[in-house]
Coordinates of C-alpha atoms in Angstrom, one line a residue:
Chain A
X4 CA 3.9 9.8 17.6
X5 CA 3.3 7.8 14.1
X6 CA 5.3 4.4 13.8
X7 CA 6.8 5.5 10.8
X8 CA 7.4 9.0 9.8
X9 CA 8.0 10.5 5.9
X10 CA 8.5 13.5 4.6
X11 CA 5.9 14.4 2.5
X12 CA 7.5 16.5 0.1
X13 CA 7.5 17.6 -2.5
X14 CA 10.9 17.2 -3.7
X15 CA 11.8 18.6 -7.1
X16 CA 15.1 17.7 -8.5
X17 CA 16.4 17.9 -11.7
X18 CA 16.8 15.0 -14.0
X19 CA 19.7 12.9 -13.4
X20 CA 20.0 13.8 -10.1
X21 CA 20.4 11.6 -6.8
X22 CA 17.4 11.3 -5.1
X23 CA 17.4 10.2 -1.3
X24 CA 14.3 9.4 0.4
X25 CA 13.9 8.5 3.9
X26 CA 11.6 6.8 6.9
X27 CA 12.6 6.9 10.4
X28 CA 10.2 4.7 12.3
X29 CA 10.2 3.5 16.4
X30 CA 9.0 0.4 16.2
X31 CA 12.0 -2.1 17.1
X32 CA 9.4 -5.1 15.5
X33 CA 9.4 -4.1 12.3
X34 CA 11.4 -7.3 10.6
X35 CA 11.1 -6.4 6.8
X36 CA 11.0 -3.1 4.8
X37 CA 9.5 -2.2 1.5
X38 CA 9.7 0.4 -0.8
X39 CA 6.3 1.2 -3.1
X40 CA 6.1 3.7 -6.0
X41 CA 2.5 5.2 -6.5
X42 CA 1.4 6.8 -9.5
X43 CA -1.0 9.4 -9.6
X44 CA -4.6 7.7 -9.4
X45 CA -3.2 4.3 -9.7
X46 CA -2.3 1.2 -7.0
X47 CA 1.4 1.3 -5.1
X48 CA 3.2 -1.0 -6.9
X49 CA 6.6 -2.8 -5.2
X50 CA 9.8 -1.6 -5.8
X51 CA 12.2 -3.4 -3.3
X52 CA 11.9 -5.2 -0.3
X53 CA 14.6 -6.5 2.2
X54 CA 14.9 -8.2 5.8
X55 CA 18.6 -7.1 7.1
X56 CA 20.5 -3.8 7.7
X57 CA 22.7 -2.9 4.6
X58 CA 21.9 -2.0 1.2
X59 CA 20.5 -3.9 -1.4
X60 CA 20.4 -2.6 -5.4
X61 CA 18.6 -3.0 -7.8
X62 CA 19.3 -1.3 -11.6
X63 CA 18.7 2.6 -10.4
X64 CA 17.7 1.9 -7.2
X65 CA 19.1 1.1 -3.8
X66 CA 17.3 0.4 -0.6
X67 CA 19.3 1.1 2.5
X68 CA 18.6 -0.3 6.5
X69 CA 19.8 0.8 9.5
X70 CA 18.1 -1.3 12.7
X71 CA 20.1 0.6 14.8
X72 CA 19.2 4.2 13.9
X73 CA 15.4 3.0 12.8
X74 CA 16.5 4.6 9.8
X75 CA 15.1 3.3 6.2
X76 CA 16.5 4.8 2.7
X77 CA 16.0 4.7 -1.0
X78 CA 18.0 6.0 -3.5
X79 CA 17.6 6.6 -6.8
X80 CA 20.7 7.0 -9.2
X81 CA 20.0 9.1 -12.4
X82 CA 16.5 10.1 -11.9
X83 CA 14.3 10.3 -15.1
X84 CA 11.2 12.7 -15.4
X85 CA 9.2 8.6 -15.0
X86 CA 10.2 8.5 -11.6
X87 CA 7.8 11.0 -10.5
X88 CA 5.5 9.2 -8.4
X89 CA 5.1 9.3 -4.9
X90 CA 7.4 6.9 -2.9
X91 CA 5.8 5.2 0.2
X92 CA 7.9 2.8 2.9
X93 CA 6.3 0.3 4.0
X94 CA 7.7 -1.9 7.3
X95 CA 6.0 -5.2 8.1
X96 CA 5.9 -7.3 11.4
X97 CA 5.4 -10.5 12.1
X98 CA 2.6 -11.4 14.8
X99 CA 3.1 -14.8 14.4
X100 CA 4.5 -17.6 11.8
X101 CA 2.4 -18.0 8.9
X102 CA -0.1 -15.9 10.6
X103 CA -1.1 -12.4 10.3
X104 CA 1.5 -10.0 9.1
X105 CA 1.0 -6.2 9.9
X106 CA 2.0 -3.9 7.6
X107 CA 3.0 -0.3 8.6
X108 CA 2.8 2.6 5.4
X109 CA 4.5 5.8 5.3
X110 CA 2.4 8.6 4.7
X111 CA 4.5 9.0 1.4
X112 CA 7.1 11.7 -0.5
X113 CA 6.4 13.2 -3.8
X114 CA 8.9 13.3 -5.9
X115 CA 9.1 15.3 -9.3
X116 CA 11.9 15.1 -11.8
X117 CA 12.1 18.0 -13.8
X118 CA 13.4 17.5 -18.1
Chain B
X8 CA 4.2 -8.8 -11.9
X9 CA 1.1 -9.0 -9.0
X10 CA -1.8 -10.4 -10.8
X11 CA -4.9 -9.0 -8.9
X12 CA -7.9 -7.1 -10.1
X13 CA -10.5 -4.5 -8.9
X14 CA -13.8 -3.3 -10.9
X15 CA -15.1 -0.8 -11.3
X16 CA -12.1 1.2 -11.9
X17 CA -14.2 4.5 -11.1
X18 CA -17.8 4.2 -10.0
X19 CA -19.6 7.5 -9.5
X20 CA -23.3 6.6 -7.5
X21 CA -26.1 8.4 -5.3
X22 CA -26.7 8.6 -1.8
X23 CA -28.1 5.6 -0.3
X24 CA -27.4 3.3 -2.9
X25 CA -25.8 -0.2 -1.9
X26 CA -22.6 -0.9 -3.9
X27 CA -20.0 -3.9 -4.0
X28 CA -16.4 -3.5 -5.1
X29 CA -14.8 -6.2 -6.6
X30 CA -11.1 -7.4 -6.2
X31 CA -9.7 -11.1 -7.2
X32 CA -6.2 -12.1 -7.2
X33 CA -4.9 -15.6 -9.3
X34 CA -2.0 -15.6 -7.5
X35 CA -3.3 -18.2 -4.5
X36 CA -2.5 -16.2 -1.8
X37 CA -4.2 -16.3 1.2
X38 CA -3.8 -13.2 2.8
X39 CA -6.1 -10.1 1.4
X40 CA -6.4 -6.5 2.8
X41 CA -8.6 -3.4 2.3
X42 CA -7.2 0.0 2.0
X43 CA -9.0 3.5 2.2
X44 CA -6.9 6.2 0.5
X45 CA -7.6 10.1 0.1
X46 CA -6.0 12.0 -2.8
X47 CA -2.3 13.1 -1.4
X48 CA -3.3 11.2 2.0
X49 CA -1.8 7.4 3.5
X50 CA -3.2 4.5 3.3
X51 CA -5.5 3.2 6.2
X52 CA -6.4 -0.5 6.4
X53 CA -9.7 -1.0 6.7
X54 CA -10.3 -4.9 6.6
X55 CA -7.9 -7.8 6.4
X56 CA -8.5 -11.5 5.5
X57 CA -6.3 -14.4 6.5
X58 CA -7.9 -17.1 4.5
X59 CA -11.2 -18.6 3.4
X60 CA -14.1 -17.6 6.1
X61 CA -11.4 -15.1 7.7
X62 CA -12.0 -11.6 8.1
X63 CA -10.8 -8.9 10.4
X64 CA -11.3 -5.3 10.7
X65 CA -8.5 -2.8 10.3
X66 CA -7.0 0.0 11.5
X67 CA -9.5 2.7 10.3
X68 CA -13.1 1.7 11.5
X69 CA -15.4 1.8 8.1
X70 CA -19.3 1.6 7.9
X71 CA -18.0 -1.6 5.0
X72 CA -18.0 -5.3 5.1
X73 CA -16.3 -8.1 3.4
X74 CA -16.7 -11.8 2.7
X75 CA -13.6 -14.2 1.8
X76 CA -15.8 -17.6 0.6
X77 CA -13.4 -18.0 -2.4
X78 CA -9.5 -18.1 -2.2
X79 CA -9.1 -15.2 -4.8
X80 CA -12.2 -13.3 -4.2
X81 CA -12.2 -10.9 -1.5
X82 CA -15.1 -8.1 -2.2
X83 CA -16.0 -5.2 -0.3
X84 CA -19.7 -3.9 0.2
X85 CA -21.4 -0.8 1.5
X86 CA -24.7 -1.3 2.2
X87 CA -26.1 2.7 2.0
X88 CA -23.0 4.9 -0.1
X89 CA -22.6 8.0 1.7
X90 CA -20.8 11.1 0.2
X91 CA -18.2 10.8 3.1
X92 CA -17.3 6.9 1.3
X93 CA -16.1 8.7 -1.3
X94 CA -12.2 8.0 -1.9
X95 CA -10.0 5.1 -3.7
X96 CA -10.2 2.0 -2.2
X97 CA -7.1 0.3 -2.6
X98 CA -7.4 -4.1 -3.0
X99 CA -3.8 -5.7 -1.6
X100 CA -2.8 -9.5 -1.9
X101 CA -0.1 -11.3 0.1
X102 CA 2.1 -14.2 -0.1
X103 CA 4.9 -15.0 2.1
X104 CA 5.2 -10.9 3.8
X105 CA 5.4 -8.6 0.4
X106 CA 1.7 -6.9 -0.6
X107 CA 0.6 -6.1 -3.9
X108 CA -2.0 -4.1 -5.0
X109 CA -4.5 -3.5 -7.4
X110 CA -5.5 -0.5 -9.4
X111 CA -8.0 1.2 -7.2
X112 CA -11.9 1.7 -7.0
X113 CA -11.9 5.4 -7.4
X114 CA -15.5 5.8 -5.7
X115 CA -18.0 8.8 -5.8
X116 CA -20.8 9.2 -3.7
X117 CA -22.9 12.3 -4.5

């Protein structure tokens, strides 16, 4: 079984939909989580990150942590045809302070916004 | 906005030929990584670098090396490209936890 699990998609919605995208993952040391967006042929580039359970916003987007379930969200309000991309969580543990950190990627969900 | 770099963007080179991808970050941070990525597929770490004269392999073994002599500079090197080296190579820099990356070595190896 992976650490993390995504679906890979695709997921086509229409534009100004909600979009929900989700991790579950079983590794109870993951301390932070991450949201990247990927562009076809281009590097991930961050989109939120956050340590606690709850829900943290930012503009159309809102990252959402549950420790207890493992689970990991991100949603995105409004969606625009630009948000198609692939989405990849990422959860990072510590090994040791100041030391290596070990980050953990989701295999990633394509999303596709359709005008 | 991350501040790191990778040339070539796309390199397209024979079989047996030895071949150095670049990255460099000016952002002073200490920890660099290596990532192997096939179109639609994750990413696998492949090397890791805590600091200056630090390196580590990753996840995913890979026939690559690396060298860290320079804070920002953290290049990767095949010694004889294969056709099975061909993917994007992904460059990632880290501060305090968060990673960014660069653009990507799209790499062909015919």
């Amino acid at each position: 079984q992976k650490e993390v699990e995504q679906d890979p998609g695709p997921l086509s919605v229409p534009e100004g939909a909600i979009v929900s995208l989700n991790c579950t993952y079983s590794n109870s040391a993951f301390q932070y989580f991450m949201w990247y967006r990927q562009y076809s042929r281009k590097g991930p580039e961050l989109l939120m990150y956050t340590y606690s359970s709850g829900n943290k916003e930012d503009g159309r987007f809102t990252a959402q942590v549950d420790k207890s379930s493992k689970y990991i969200s991100l949603f995105i309000r409004d969606s625009q045809p630009s948000d198609s991309a692939t989405y990849l969580c990422a959860l990072g543990e510590k090994r040791y302070s100041g030391g290596y950190q070990k980050v953990t990627f989701g295999t990633g969900t394509k999303l596709q916004v359709i005008p | 906005e991350a501040d790191i770099y990778q040339t070539p963007r796309y390199l397209v080179i024979g079989t047996g030929k030895k071949i150095t991808l670049e990255c460099s970050q000016t952002m002073g941070h200490d920890k660099m990584y290596w990532y192997q990525q096939d179109p639609g597929m994750e990413l696998h770490l492949i090397h890791y670098s805590y600091g200056v004269n630090s390196t580590e392999k990753g996840d995913l073994s890979s026939e690559s090396t690396v060298s860290r002599i320079r804070t920002e500079h953290f290049p990767l090197t095949l010694e004889s490209a294969r056709p099975s080296h061909t993917s994007q190579y992904l460059c990632a820099s880290a501060g305090i936890e968060t990673q960014y990356f660069g653009p990507g070595t799209r790499l062909l190896v015919l």
